[in-house]
PDB file of C-alpha atoms in Angstrom:
ATOM      1  CA  MET A   1       0.143  -0.098  -0.055  1.00 65.00           C
ATOM      2  CA  LEU A   2       2.874   2.211   0.813  1.00 71.00           C
ATOM      3  CA  ALA A   3       4.640   1.589  -2.288  1.00 74.00           C
ATOM      4  CA  PHE A   4       1.307   2.128  -4.184  1.00 70.00           C
ATOM      5  CA  VAL A   5       0.987   6.000  -2.701  1.00 74.00           C
ATOM      6  CA  LEU A   6       4.402   6.913  -3.092  1.00 80.00           C
ATOM      7  CA  ARG A   7       4.326   6.018  -6.649  1.00 81.00           C
ATOM      8  CA  ARG A   8       1.273   7.762  -7.171  1.00 77.00           C
ATOM      9  CA  MET A   9       2.440  10.669  -5.352  1.00 81.00           C
ATOM     10  CA  ALA A  10       5.563  10.515  -7.587  1.00 84.00           C
ATOM     11  CA  GLN A  11       3.437  10.581 -10.843  1.00 83.00           C
ATOM     12  CA  ALA A  12       1.222  13.408  -9.360  1.00 82.00           C
ATOM     13  CA  VAL A  13       4.206  15.688  -8.946  1.00 84.00           C
ATOM     14  CA  LEU A  14       5.348  14.849 -12.411  1.00 87.00           C
ATOM     15  CA  VAL A  15       1.914  15.966 -13.689  1.00 85.00           C
ATOM     16  CA  MET A  16       2.003  19.305 -11.738  1.00 85.00           C
ATOM     17  CA  VAL A  17       5.365  20.113 -13.005  1.00 85.00           C
ATOM     18  CA  SER A  18       4.448  19.815 -16.339  1.00 87.00           C
ATOM     19  CA  VAL A  19       1.139  21.546 -15.838  1.00 85.00           C
ATOM     20  CA  ALA A  20       3.088  24.395 -14.413  1.00 84.00           C
ATOM     21  CA  PHE A  21       5.546  24.606 -17.341  1.00 85.00           C
ATOM     22  CA  ILE A  22       2.757  25.096 -19.764  1.00 83.00           C
ATOM     23  CA  ALA A  23       1.257  27.826 -17.291  1.00 80.00           C
ATOM     24  CA  PHE A  24       4.775  29.283 -17.149  1.00 79.00           C
ATOM     25  CA  MET A  25       5.034  29.426 -21.107  1.00 79.00           C
ATOM     26  CA  LEU A  26       1.935  31.466 -21.191  1.00 72.00           C
ATOM     27  CA  PHE A  27       4.013  34.237 -19.816  1.00 70.00           C
ATOM     28  CA  GLN A  28       6.501  33.997 -22.679  1.00 68.00           C
ATOM     29  CA  TYR A  29       4.380  33.809 -25.682  1.00 68.00           C
ATOM     30  CA  VAL A  30       0.929  35.530 -24.741  1.00 64.00           C
ATOM     31  CA  GLY A  31       1.841  38.965 -24.740  1.00 62.00           C
ATOM     32  CA  ASP A  32       4.317  41.008 -22.590  1.00 63.00           C
ATOM     33  CA  PRO A  33       3.289  41.393 -18.954  1.00 65.00           C
ATOM     34  CA  VAL A  34       5.498  44.556 -18.860  1.00 67.00           C
ATOM     35  CA  VAL A  35       3.601  46.049 -21.450  1.00 66.00           C
ATOM     36  CA  PHE A  36       0.203  45.556 -19.849  1.00 65.00           C
ATOM     37  CA  LEU A  37       1.438  46.829 -16.634  1.00 65.00           C
ATOM     38  CA  LEU A  38       3.157  49.992 -17.716  1.00 66.00           C
ATOM     39  CA  GLY A  39       1.161  50.738 -20.920  1.00 65.00           C
ATOM     40  CA  GLN A  40       2.480  51.913 -24.351  1.00 68.00           C
ATOM     41  CA  ASP A  41       3.873  54.998 -23.307  1.00 71.00           C
ATOM     42  CA  ALA A  42       6.348  53.598 -20.781  1.00 71.00           C
ATOM     43  CA  THR A  43      10.117  54.821 -21.372  1.00 74.00           C
ATOM     44  CA  PRO A  44      12.617  52.205 -21.930  1.00 76.00           C
ATOM     45  CA  GLU A  45      13.892  52.808 -18.699  1.00 77.00           C
ATOM     46  CA  GLN A  46      10.802  52.088 -16.979  1.00 74.00           C
ATOM     47  CA  ILE A  47      10.438  49.037 -18.931  1.00 72.00           C
ATOM     48  CA  ARG A  48      14.095  47.871 -18.237  1.00 76.00           C
ATOM     49  CA  ASN A  49      13.522  48.677 -14.283  1.00 77.00           C
ATOM     50  CA  LEU A  50      10.321  46.669 -14.246  1.00 71.00           C
ATOM     51  CA  ARG A  51      11.810  43.852 -16.125  1.00 70.00           C
ATOM     52  CA  ALA A  52      14.411  43.711 -13.494  1.00 74.00           C
ATOM     53  CA  ASP A  53      11.867  43.674 -10.569  1.00 70.00           C
ATOM     54  CA  LEU A  54       9.912  41.124 -12.005  1.00 65.00           C
ATOM     55  CA  GLY A  55      12.983  38.856 -12.655  1.00 67.00           C
ATOM     56  CA  LEU A  56      12.003  38.704 -16.215  1.00 66.00           C
ATOM     57  CA  ASP A  57      15.668  39.650 -17.263  1.00 68.00           C
ATOM     58  CA  GLN A  58      16.927  36.450 -15.665  1.00 74.00           C
ATOM     59  CA  PRO A  59      17.456  32.998 -17.670  1.00 75.00           C
ATOM     60  CA  VAL A  60      14.263  31.161 -18.518  1.00 75.00           C
ATOM     61  CA  VAL A  61      15.382  28.239 -16.198  1.00 81.00           C
ATOM     62  CA  VAL A  62      15.769  30.578 -13.326  1.00 80.00           C
ATOM     63  CA  GLN A  63      12.340  32.153 -14.069  1.00 76.00           C
ATOM     64  CA  PHE A  64      10.721  28.696 -14.098  1.00 82.00           C
ATOM     65  CA  TRP A  65      12.169  27.855 -11.051  1.00 83.00           C
ATOM     66  CA  HIS A  66      10.950  30.726  -9.101  1.00 79.00           C
ATOM     67  CA  PHE A  67       7.727  30.217 -10.900  1.00 79.00           C
ATOM     68  CA  LEU A  68       7.455  26.733  -9.271  1.00 83.00           C
ATOM     69  CA  VAL A  69       8.492  27.847  -5.874  1.00 83.00           C
ATOM     70  CA  ASN A  70       5.998  30.751  -6.058  1.00 80.00           C
ATOM     71  CA  ALA A  71       3.207  28.493  -7.470  1.00 81.00           C
ATOM     72  CA  ALA A  72       3.849  25.848  -4.595  1.00 82.00           C
ATOM     73  CA  ARG A  73       3.089  28.770  -2.114  1.00 81.00           C
ATOM     74  CA  GLY A  74       0.025  29.630  -4.199  1.00 78.00           C
ATOM     75  CA  GLU A  75       1.298  32.975  -5.326  1.00 80.00           C
ATOM     76  CA  PHE A  76       1.025  33.728  -9.230  1.00 79.00           C
ATOM     77  CA  GLY A  77       1.548  37.377  -8.880  1.00 76.00           C
ATOM     78  CA  ILE A  78      -0.752  40.416  -9.944  1.00 77.00           C
ATOM     79  CA  SER A  79      -3.786  40.133 -12.178  1.00 78.00           C
ATOM     80  CA  LEU A  80      -3.107  42.514 -15.473  1.00 70.00           C
ATOM     81  CA  ARG A  81      -6.520  43.322 -15.707  1.00 70.00           C
ATOM     82  CA  GLN A  82      -7.912  43.969 -12.083  1.00 75.00           C
ATOM     83  CA  GLY A  83      -4.403  44.950 -10.528  1.00 73.00           C
ATOM     84  CA  ALA A  84      -5.316  42.526  -7.437  1.00 78.00           C
ATOM     85  CA  LYS A  85      -3.060  39.433  -6.353  1.00 84.00           C
ATOM     86  CA  VAL A  86      -4.155  36.394  -8.038  1.00 84.00           C
ATOM     87  CA  SER A  87      -4.554  34.239  -5.174  1.00 84.00           C
ATOM     88  CA  ARG A  88      -7.212  36.680  -3.564  1.00 86.00           C
ATOM     89  CA  LEU A  89      -9.188  36.516  -6.725  1.00 87.00           C
ATOM     90  CA  ILE A  90      -9.123  32.767  -6.853  1.00 86.00           C
ATOM     91  CA  ALA A  91      -9.826  32.500  -3.187  1.00 86.00           C
ATOM     92  CA  GLU A  92     -12.950  34.861  -3.690  1.00 86.00           C
ATOM     93  CA  ARG A  93     -14.325  32.789  -6.435  1.00 87.00           C
ATOM     94  CA  LEU A  94     -13.392  29.278  -5.541  1.00 87.00           C
ATOM     95  CA  PRO A  95     -16.524  28.833  -2.941  1.00 89.00           C
ATOM     96  CA  ALA A  96     -19.018  29.557  -5.695  1.00 89.00           C
ATOM     97  CA  THR A  97     -17.315  27.025  -8.201  1.00 89.00           C
ATOM     98  CA  VAL A  98     -16.948  24.167  -5.609  1.00 88.00           C
ATOM     99  CA  GLU A  99     -20.528  24.556  -4.262  1.00 89.00           C
ATOM    100  CA  LEU A 100     -21.948  24.681  -7.852  1.00 90.00           C
ATOM    101  CA  ALA A 101     -19.903  21.398  -8.680  1.00 88.00           C
ATOM    102  CA  MET A 102     -20.817  19.846  -5.357  1.00 88.00           C
ATOM    103  CA  VAL A 103     -24.689  20.379  -5.819  1.00 90.00           C
ATOM    104  CA  ALA A 104     -24.263  19.199  -9.458  1.00 90.00           C
ATOM    105  CA  ALA A 105     -22.608  15.876  -8.490  1.00 87.00           C
ATOM    106  CA  VAL A 106     -24.963  15.094  -5.574  1.00 88.00           C
ATOM    107  CA  LEU A 107     -28.082  15.541  -7.990  1.00 89.00           C
ATOM    108  CA  ALA A 108     -26.067  13.517 -10.666  1.00 87.00           C
ATOM    109  CA  LEU A 109     -25.546  10.401  -7.939  1.00 86.00           C
ATOM    110  CA  LEU A 110     -28.746  10.751  -6.398  1.00 88.00           C
ATOM    111  CA  LEU A 111     -30.753  10.986  -9.637  1.00 88.00           C
ATOM    112  CA  GLY A 112     -28.531   8.808 -11.854  1.00 86.00           C
ATOM    113  CA  ILE A 113     -27.826   5.737  -9.899  1.00 85.00           C
ATOM    114  CA  PRO A 114     -31.607   4.869  -9.078  1.00 86.00           C
ATOM    115  CA  MET A 115     -32.414   5.681 -12.719  1.00 87.00           C
ATOM    116  CA  GLY A 116     -29.961   3.363 -13.971  1.00 84.00           C
ATOM    117  CA  VAL A 117     -30.817   0.642 -11.482  1.00 83.00           C
ATOM    118  CA  TYR A 118     -34.357   0.917 -12.761  1.00 83.00           C
ATOM    119  CA  ALA A 119     -33.467   0.959 -16.523  1.00 84.00           C
ATOM    120  CA  ALA A 120     -31.455  -2.623 -15.961  1.00 81.00           C
ATOM    121  CA  LEU A 121     -34.057  -4.266 -13.719  1.00 79.00           C
ATOM    122  CA  LYS A 122     -36.801  -3.260 -15.844  1.00 81.00           C
ATOM    123  CA  ARG A 123     -35.245  -3.536 -19.282  1.00 80.00           C
ATOM    124  CA  GLY A 124     -37.627  -3.390 -22.076  1.00 76.00           C
ATOM    125  CA  THR A 125     -40.412  -1.339 -20.359  1.00 82.00           C
ATOM    126  CA  PHE A 126     -41.803   1.741 -21.525  1.00 85.00           C
ATOM    127  CA  VAL A 127     -40.496   3.979 -18.788  1.00 84.00           C
ATOM    128  CA  SER A 128     -36.893   2.037 -19.145  1.00 81.00           C
ATOM    129  CA  GLN A 129     -37.034   3.065 -22.932  1.00 83.00           C
ATOM    130  CA  LEU A 130     -38.191   6.357 -21.985  1.00 86.00           C
ATOM    131  CA  LEU A 131     -35.100   6.827 -19.594  1.00 83.00           C
ATOM    132  CA  MET A 132     -32.703   5.632 -22.392  1.00 84.00           C
ATOM    133  CA  THR A 133     -34.097   8.191 -24.737  1.00 81.00           C
ATOM    134  CA  VAL A 134     -34.083  11.054 -22.546  1.00 82.00           C
ATOM    135  CA  SER A 135     -30.579  10.307 -21.548  1.00 81.00           C
ATOM    136  CA  LEU A 136     -29.399  10.269 -25.084  1.00 80.00           C
ATOM    137  CA  LEU A 137     -30.778  13.816 -25.379  1.00 79.00           C
ATOM    138  CA  GLY A 138     -28.688  14.742 -22.039  1.00 78.00           C
ATOM    139  CA  VAL A 139     -25.486  13.425 -23.715  1.00 77.00           C
ATOM    140  CA  SER A 140     -26.122  14.953 -27.127  1.00 79.00           C
ATOM    141  CA  LEU A 141     -27.319  18.524 -26.157  1.00 81.00           C
ATOM    142  CA  PRO A 142     -24.594  20.860 -25.465  1.00 83.00           C
ATOM    143  CA  THR A 143     -24.506  22.378 -21.889  1.00 82.00           C
ATOM    144  CA  PHE A 144     -24.844  26.068 -23.000  1.00 84.00           C
ATOM    145  CA  LEU A 145     -28.191  25.021 -24.932  1.00 87.00           C
ATOM    146  CA  ILE A 146     -29.346  23.120 -21.824  1.00 87.00           C
ATOM    147  CA  GLY A 147     -28.971  26.313 -19.748  1.00 88.00           C
ATOM    148  CA  ILE A 148     -30.717  28.542 -22.162  1.00 90.00           C
ATOM    149  CA  LEU A 149     -33.516  26.331 -22.355  1.00 90.00           C
ATOM    150  CA  LEU A 150     -34.011  26.070 -18.806  1.00 90.00           C
ATOM    151  CA  ILE A 151     -33.674  29.753 -18.064  1.00 91.00           C
ATOM    152  CA  LEU A 152     -36.361  30.323 -20.901  1.00 91.00           C
ATOM    153  CA  VAL A 153     -38.748  27.756 -19.570  1.00 90.00           C
ATOM    154  CA  PHE A 154     -38.138  28.426 -15.486  1.00 91.00           C
ATOM    155  CA  ALA A 155     -36.965  31.890 -15.475  1.00 88.00           C
ATOM    156  CA  VAL A 156     -38.436  33.895 -18.418  1.00 88.00           C
ATOM    157  CA  ASN A 157     -41.826  31.902 -18.996  1.00 89.00           C
ATOM    158  CA  LEU A 158     -42.905  30.564 -15.454  1.00 88.00           C
ATOM    159  CA  GLY A 159     -40.572  32.851 -13.276  1.00 86.00           C
ATOM    160  CA  TRP A 160     -39.808  30.219 -10.708  1.00 89.00           C
ATOM    161  CA  PHE A 161     -35.921  30.790 -10.456  1.00 89.00           C
ATOM    162  CA  PRO A 162     -33.623  33.652 -11.130  1.00 88.00           C
ATOM    163  CA  SER A 163     -31.506  33.512 -14.464  1.00 85.00           C
ATOM    164  CA  PHE A 164     -28.311  34.746 -12.947  1.00 84.00           C
ATOM    165  CA  GLY A 165     -26.123  35.433  -9.766  1.00 84.00           C
ATOM    166  CA  ARG A 166     -25.229  33.536  -6.747  1.00 85.00           C
ATOM    167  CA  GLY A 167     -28.139  35.282  -4.275  1.00 81.00           C
ATOM    168  CA  ASP A 168     -27.325  36.114  -0.712  1.00 84.00           C
ATOM    169  CA  VAL A 169     -24.060  34.413   0.728  1.00 85.00           C
ATOM    170  CA  VAL A 170     -22.818  33.942   4.389  1.00 87.00           C
ATOM    171  CA  GLN A 171     -19.030  34.747   5.362  1.00 83.00           C
ATOM    172  CA  LEU A 172     -17.417  31.761   7.094  1.00 84.00           C
ATOM    173  CA  GLY A 173     -13.977  33.069   7.340  1.00 80.00           C
ATOM    174  CA  TRP A 174     -12.670  33.251   3.958  1.00 79.00           C
ATOM    175  CA  TRP A 175     -15.329  30.905   2.615  1.00 85.00           C
ATOM    176  CA  SER A 176     -18.640  32.487   1.195  1.00 84.00           C
ATOM    177  CA  SER A 177     -21.548  29.911   1.200  1.00 86.00           C
ATOM    178  CA  GLY A 178     -24.745  30.290  -0.585  1.00 85.00           C
ATOM    179  CA  LEU A 179     -26.219  27.130   0.677  1.00 86.00           C
ATOM    180  CA  LEU A 180     -26.834  28.617   4.175  1.00 86.00           C
ATOM    181  CA  THR A 181     -29.533  31.082   2.743  1.00 88.00           C
ATOM    182  CA  ALA A 182     -32.663  30.540   0.902  1.00 87.00           C
ATOM    183  CA  LYS A 183     -32.051  32.901  -1.931  1.00 89.00           C
ATOM    184  CA  GLY A 184     -28.696  31.037  -2.359  1.00 87.00           C
ATOM    185  CA  TRP A 185     -30.466  27.701  -3.087  1.00 90.00           C
ATOM    186  CA  HIS A 186     -32.978  29.408  -5.127  1.00 89.00           C
ATOM    187  CA  HIS A 187     -30.177  30.717  -7.437  1.00 90.00           C
ATOM    188  CA  ILE A 188     -28.230  27.639  -7.660  1.00 90.00           C
ATOM    189  CA  VAL A 189     -31.162  25.378  -8.565  1.00 90.00           C
ATOM    190  CA  LEU A 190     -31.139  26.110 -12.335  1.00 91.00           C
ATOM    191  CA  PRO A 191     -27.091  26.123 -12.586  1.00 91.00           C
ATOM    192  CA  ALA A 192     -26.534  23.097 -10.697  1.00 91.00           C
ATOM    193  CA  LEU A 193     -29.150  21.242 -12.814  1.00 90.00           C
ATOM    194  CA  THR A 194     -27.499  22.279 -15.931  1.00 90.00           C
ATOM    195  CA  LEU A 195     -24.114  21.299 -15.053  1.00 88.00           C
ATOM    196  CA  ALA A 196     -25.515  17.900 -13.751  1.00 88.00           C
ATOM    197  CA  ILE A 197     -27.600  16.702 -16.615  1.00 87.00           C
ATOM    198  CA  PHE A 198     -24.474  15.258 -18.681  1.00 85.00           C
ATOM    199  CA  GLN A 199     -23.058  13.766 -15.354  1.00 84.00           C
ATOM    200  CA  LEU A 200     -26.738  12.243 -14.487  1.00 86.00           C
ATOM    201  CA  THR A 201     -27.003  10.656 -17.933  1.00 87.00           C
ATOM    202  CA  LEU A 202     -23.623   9.331 -17.945  1.00 84.00           C
ATOM    203  CA  ILE A 203     -23.796   7.847 -14.579  1.00 85.00           C
ATOM    204  CA  MET A 204     -27.228   6.321 -15.483  1.00 86.00           C
ATOM    205  CA  ARG A 205     -26.215   4.636 -18.632  1.00 85.00           C
ATOM    206  CA  LEU A 206     -22.892   3.564 -16.706  1.00 84.00           C
ATOM    207  CA  VAL A 207     -25.004   1.987 -13.936  1.00 83.00           C
ATOM    208  CA  ARG A 208     -27.304   0.203 -16.446  1.00 84.00           C
ATOM    209  CA  ALA A 209     -24.589  -1.310 -18.207  1.00 82.00           C
ATOM    210  CA  GLU A 210     -22.737  -2.451 -15.175  1.00 80.00           C
ATOM    211  CA  MET A 211     -25.842  -3.886 -13.453  1.00 80.00           C
ATOM    212  CA  LEU A 212     -26.776  -5.890 -16.593  1.00 80.00           C
ATOM    213  CA  GLU A 213     -23.141  -7.259 -16.648  1.00 79.00           C
ATOM    214  CA  VAL A 214     -23.173  -8.058 -13.205  1.00 76.00           C
ATOM    215  CA  LEU A 215     -26.451  -9.836 -13.377  1.00 74.00           C
ATOM    216  CA  ARG A 216     -25.100 -12.287 -15.589  1.00 75.00           C
ATOM    217  CA  THR A 217     -22.174 -13.463 -13.616  1.00 74.00           C
ATOM    218  CA  ASP A 218     -21.833 -16.987 -12.088  1.00 72.00           C
ATOM    219  CA  TYR A 219     -22.022 -15.657  -8.381  1.00 69.00           C
ATOM    220  CA  ILE A 220     -25.383 -13.871  -9.078  1.00 70.00           C
ATOM    221  CA  LYS A 221     -26.930 -17.346 -10.598  1.00 72.00           C
ATOM    222  CA  PHE A 222     -25.514 -19.038  -7.407  1.00 71.00           C
ATOM    223  CA  ALA A 223     -27.300 -16.441  -5.161  1.00 70.00           C
ATOM    224  CA  ARG A 224     -30.470 -16.844  -6.973  1.00 71.00           C
ATOM    225  CA  ALA A 225     -30.071 -20.839  -6.374  1.00 72.00           C
ATOM    226  CA  ARG A 226     -29.531 -20.393  -2.947  1.00 71.00           C
ATOM    227  CA  GLY A 227     -33.180 -18.924  -2.745  1.00 71.00           C
ATOM    228  CA  LEU A 228     -32.344 -15.424  -1.975  1.00 70.00           C
ATOM    229  CA  THR A 229     -34.850 -12.958  -2.781  1.00 71.00           C
ATOM    230  CA  ASN A 230     -34.751 -10.566  -5.710  1.00 69.00           C
ATOM    231  CA  ARG A 231     -34.331  -7.598  -3.376  1.00 71.00           C
ATOM    232  CA  ALA A 232     -31.202  -9.310  -1.935  1.00 71.00           C
ATOM    233  CA  VAL A 233     -29.840 -10.445  -4.959  1.00 71.00           C
ATOM    234  CA  HIS A 234     -30.042  -6.916  -6.665  1.00 71.00           C
ATOM    235  CA  PHE A 235     -29.108  -4.787  -3.898  1.00 71.00           C
ATOM    236  CA  GLY A 236     -27.142  -6.825  -1.861  1.00 67.00           C
ATOM    237  CA  HIS A 237     -24.966  -8.184  -4.278  1.00 65.00           C
ATOM    238  CA  ALA A 238     -25.239  -6.776  -7.815  1.00 70.00           C
ATOM    239  CA  LEU A 239     -25.507  -3.132  -6.819  1.00 71.00           C
ATOM    240  CA  LYS A 240     -22.505  -3.284  -4.722  1.00 71.00           C
ATOM    241  CA  ASN A 241     -20.362  -4.709  -7.222  1.00 72.00           C
ATOM    242  CA  THR A 242     -21.773  -2.145  -9.792  1.00 73.00           C
ATOM    243  CA  LEU A 243     -20.755   0.587  -8.059  1.00 73.00           C
ATOM    244  CA  VAL A 244     -16.983  -0.097  -8.196  1.00 71.00           C
ATOM    245  CA  PRO A 245     -16.548   1.238 -11.658  1.00 73.00           C
ATOM    246  CA  VAL A 246     -18.923   3.823 -10.874  1.00 75.00           C
ATOM    247  CA  MET A 247     -16.853   5.326  -8.106  1.00 73.00           C
ATOM    248  CA  THR A 248     -13.927   5.660 -10.598  1.00 71.00           C
ATOM    249  CA  ILE A 249     -15.835   7.402 -13.228  1.00 74.00           C
ATOM    250  CA  THR A 250     -17.693   9.572 -10.666  1.00 75.00           C
ATOM    251  CA  GLY A 251     -14.558  10.806  -8.918  1.00 72.00           C
ATOM    252  CA  LEU A 252     -13.073  11.992 -11.942  1.00 71.00           C
ATOM    253  CA  GLN A 253     -16.337  13.605 -13.156  1.00 74.00           C
ATOM    254  CA  LEU A 254     -16.413  15.693 -10.069  1.00 75.00           C
ATOM    255  CA  GLY A 255     -13.002  17.287 -11.354  1.00 74.00           C
ATOM    256  CA  GLY A 256     -14.584  17.685 -14.570  1.00 74.00           C
ATOM    257  CA  LEU A 257     -17.534  19.482 -13.058  1.00 79.00           C
ATOM    258  CA  ILE A 258     -15.118  21.965 -11.514  1.00 79.00           C
ATOM    259  CA  ALA A 259     -13.142  22.398 -14.586  1.00 74.00           C
ATOM    260  CA  PHE A 260     -15.770  22.744 -16.970  1.00 73.00           C
ATOM    261  CA  ALA A 261     -18.290  24.723 -15.043  1.00 82.00           C
ATOM    262  CA  ILE A 262     -16.644  27.621 -17.187  1.00 84.00           C
ATOM    263  CA  ILE A 263     -19.826  27.358 -19.641  1.00 84.00           C
ATOM    264  CA  THR A 264     -22.521  26.944 -17.080  1.00 87.00           C
ATOM    265  CA  GLU A 265     -21.028  29.979 -14.824  1.00 86.00           C
ATOM    266  CA  THR A 266     -20.863  32.153 -18.136  1.00 86.00           C
ATOM    267  CA  VAL A 267     -24.481  31.415 -18.934  1.00 88.00           C
ATOM    268  CA  PHE A 268     -25.796  31.966 -15.531  1.00 89.00           C
ATOM    269  CA  GLN A 269     -23.140  34.733 -14.760  1.00 85.00           C
ATOM    270  CA  TRP A 270     -22.286  32.730 -11.530  1.00 87.00           C
ATOM    271  CA  PRO A 271     -19.339  34.239  -9.777  1.00 87.00           C
ATOM    272  CA  GLY A 272     -17.038  31.359  -9.801  1.00 85.00           C
ATOM    273  CA  MET A 273     -13.578  30.669 -11.162  1.00 85.00           C
ATOM    274  CA  GLY A 274     -14.773  29.631 -14.659  1.00 82.00           C
ATOM    275  CA  LEU A 275     -16.267  33.098 -15.216  1.00 84.00           C
ATOM    276  CA  LEU A 276     -12.857  34.812 -13.929  1.00 85.00           C
ATOM    277  CA  PHE A 277     -11.216  32.461 -16.375  1.00 85.00           C
ATOM    278  CA  ILE A 278     -13.165  33.487 -19.540  1.00 83.00           C
ATOM    279  CA  GLN A 279     -12.756  37.133 -18.382  1.00 81.00           C
ATOM    280  CA  ALA A 280      -9.003  36.613 -18.056  1.00 81.00           C
ATOM    281  CA  VAL A 281      -9.039  34.928 -21.682  1.00 78.00           C
ATOM    282  CA  THR A 282     -10.688  38.076 -22.948  1.00 75.00           C
ATOM    283  CA  PHE A 283      -8.285  40.382 -21.626  1.00 74.00           C
ATOM    284  CA  ALA A 284      -5.044  38.080 -21.885  1.00 71.00           C
ATOM    285  CA  ASP A 285      -4.693  38.393 -18.202  1.00 77.00           C
ATOM    286  CA  VAL A 286      -1.947  35.556 -18.444  1.00 78.00           C
ATOM    287  CA  PRO A 287      -1.381  35.185 -14.234  1.00 81.00           C
ATOM    288  CA  VAL A 288      -4.876  34.340 -13.894  1.00 84.00           C
ATOM    289  CA  MET A 289      -4.994  31.901 -16.613  1.00 83.00           C
ATOM    290  CA  ALA A 290      -2.025  30.343 -15.092  1.00 84.00           C
ATOM    291  CA  ALA A 291      -3.220  29.853 -11.844  1.00 86.00           C
ATOM    292  CA  TYR A 292      -6.608  28.543 -12.924  1.00 86.00           C
ATOM    293  CA  LEU A 293      -4.547  25.935 -15.054  1.00 85.00           C
ATOM    294  CA  CYS A 294      -2.444  24.773 -12.005  1.00 86.00           C
ATOM    295  CA  LEU A 295      -5.262  24.856  -9.509  1.00 86.00           C
ATOM    296  CA  ILE A 296      -7.503  22.728 -12.145  1.00 84.00           C
ATOM    297  CA  ALA A 297      -4.706  20.484 -12.573  1.00 85.00           C
ATOM    298  CA  LEU A 298      -4.036  19.992  -8.772  1.00 86.00           C
ATOM    299  CA  ILE A 299      -7.876  19.297  -8.338  1.00 84.00           C
ATOM    300  CA  PHE A 300      -7.783  16.428 -10.976  1.00 82.00           C
ATOM    301  CA  VAL A 301      -4.598  15.153  -9.576  1.00 83.00           C
ATOM    302  CA  VAL A 302      -5.934  15.025  -5.780  1.00 84.00           C
ATOM    303  CA  ILE A 303      -9.063  13.501  -6.855  1.00 81.00           C
ATOM    304  CA  ASN A 304      -7.555  10.886  -9.082  1.00 78.00           C
ATOM    305  CA  LEU A 305      -5.283  10.084  -6.239  1.00 79.00           C
ATOM    306  CA  VAL A 306      -8.191   9.803  -3.809  1.00 79.00           C
ATOM    307  CA  VAL A 307     -10.289   7.727  -6.054  1.00 75.00           C
ATOM    308  CA  ASP A 308      -7.131   5.248  -6.930  1.00 73.00           C
ATOM    309  CA  LEU A 309      -6.735   4.568  -3.141  1.00 74.00           C
ATOM    310  CA  LEU A 310     -10.479   4.032  -2.700  1.00 72.00           C
ATOM    311  CA  TYR A 311     -10.604   1.795  -5.470  1.00 67.00           C
ATOM    312  CA  PHE A 312      -7.524  -0.054  -4.090  1.00 65.00           C
ATOM    313  CA  ALA A 313      -9.194  -0.383  -0.861  1.00 63.00           C
ATOM    314  CA  VAL A 314     -12.723  -1.462  -2.158  1.00 60.00           C
ATOM    315  CA  ASP A 315     -11.558  -3.767  -4.905  1.00 58.00           C
ATOM    316  CA  PRO A 316      -9.737  -6.879  -3.293  1.00 55.00           C
ATOM    317  CA  ARG A 317      -8.772  -8.163  -6.823  1.00 54.00           C
ATOM    318  CA  LEU A 318      -6.294  -5.130  -7.080  1.00 53.00           C
ATOM    319  CA  ARG A 319      -4.663  -6.197  -3.771  1.00 53.00           C
ATOM    320  CA  ILE A 320      -4.511  -9.910  -4.359  1.00 50.00           C
ATOM    321  CA  GLU A 321      -2.975  -9.174  -8.145  1.00 50.00           C
ATOM    322  CA  ARG A 322      -0.185  -6.958  -6.508  1.00 51.00           C
ATOM    323  CA  ALA A 323       0.522  -9.438  -3.953  1.00 50.00           C
ATOM    324  CA  GLY A 324       0.976 -12.014  -6.499  1.00 49.00           C
ATOM    325  CA  ALA A 325       3.244  -9.708  -8.596  1.00 51.00           C
ATOM    326  CA  HIS A 326       5.625  -9.188  -5.672  1.00 50.00           C
TER     327      HIS A 326
END
């Protein structure tokens, strides 16, 4: 187990260094930060002095090392557009994105798993076929179109939910939460549902496929031969083994929810990191872009490591295979 964790940690460090290098190269090829900070009317002496202050006159290897050290401390410099520290901007926007992703993930799990189980156990019925048809729509329609349709129906026509913003929030230290207020929940429904639909349909189809596969295995036939009830077979044996690969996919999709909430946050003007990144791209705000890339990579690496450890702990076959290999 220790060797497994150390190997995964080494891989995680390698991935983060690679992403940091890509983020660092943005500073080299996406405009000159000195020109952004001083403007076009700056004198050569001002440009030369600022480049020396920022360390941009040093060799690229030295600059990259300084970038790595600062990134490890969570420092990415000053936003070229807002003139504030990037770390502060990220800290202000991170709670909104995390809460949106978590609510979307819970919705996807609470709806996707039961729907997938039902579609597997009631295969061929009208409701099962309807669920599969709807799931195709959820997978096929782009996220921005789903968001616009939800706004049109539930915000414009029915007026049930607001179409933009986060609502009232409560400050808990540096963390701001909208899940502790009624208006916060009122505002998060549509964007969370928009973000969850693709994940929900993916989980439903995966659970259905895995459930059908498990139900055909020999140990399920043996359980039936022992006289166990359908409830015990389906939920005590089949579902438990079905959720092992689902756990892996769901964990990785959680990182995807955070990383790809950009479109949803743009459609609903949700004040999260995705909207901040879109604004940074529009204004070529390289420090914010670099910080966003590194943070998203870190989230993916951590989630992937946790999922690997959970998978290793839940599935005894992995432990047996590794013991046999040694």
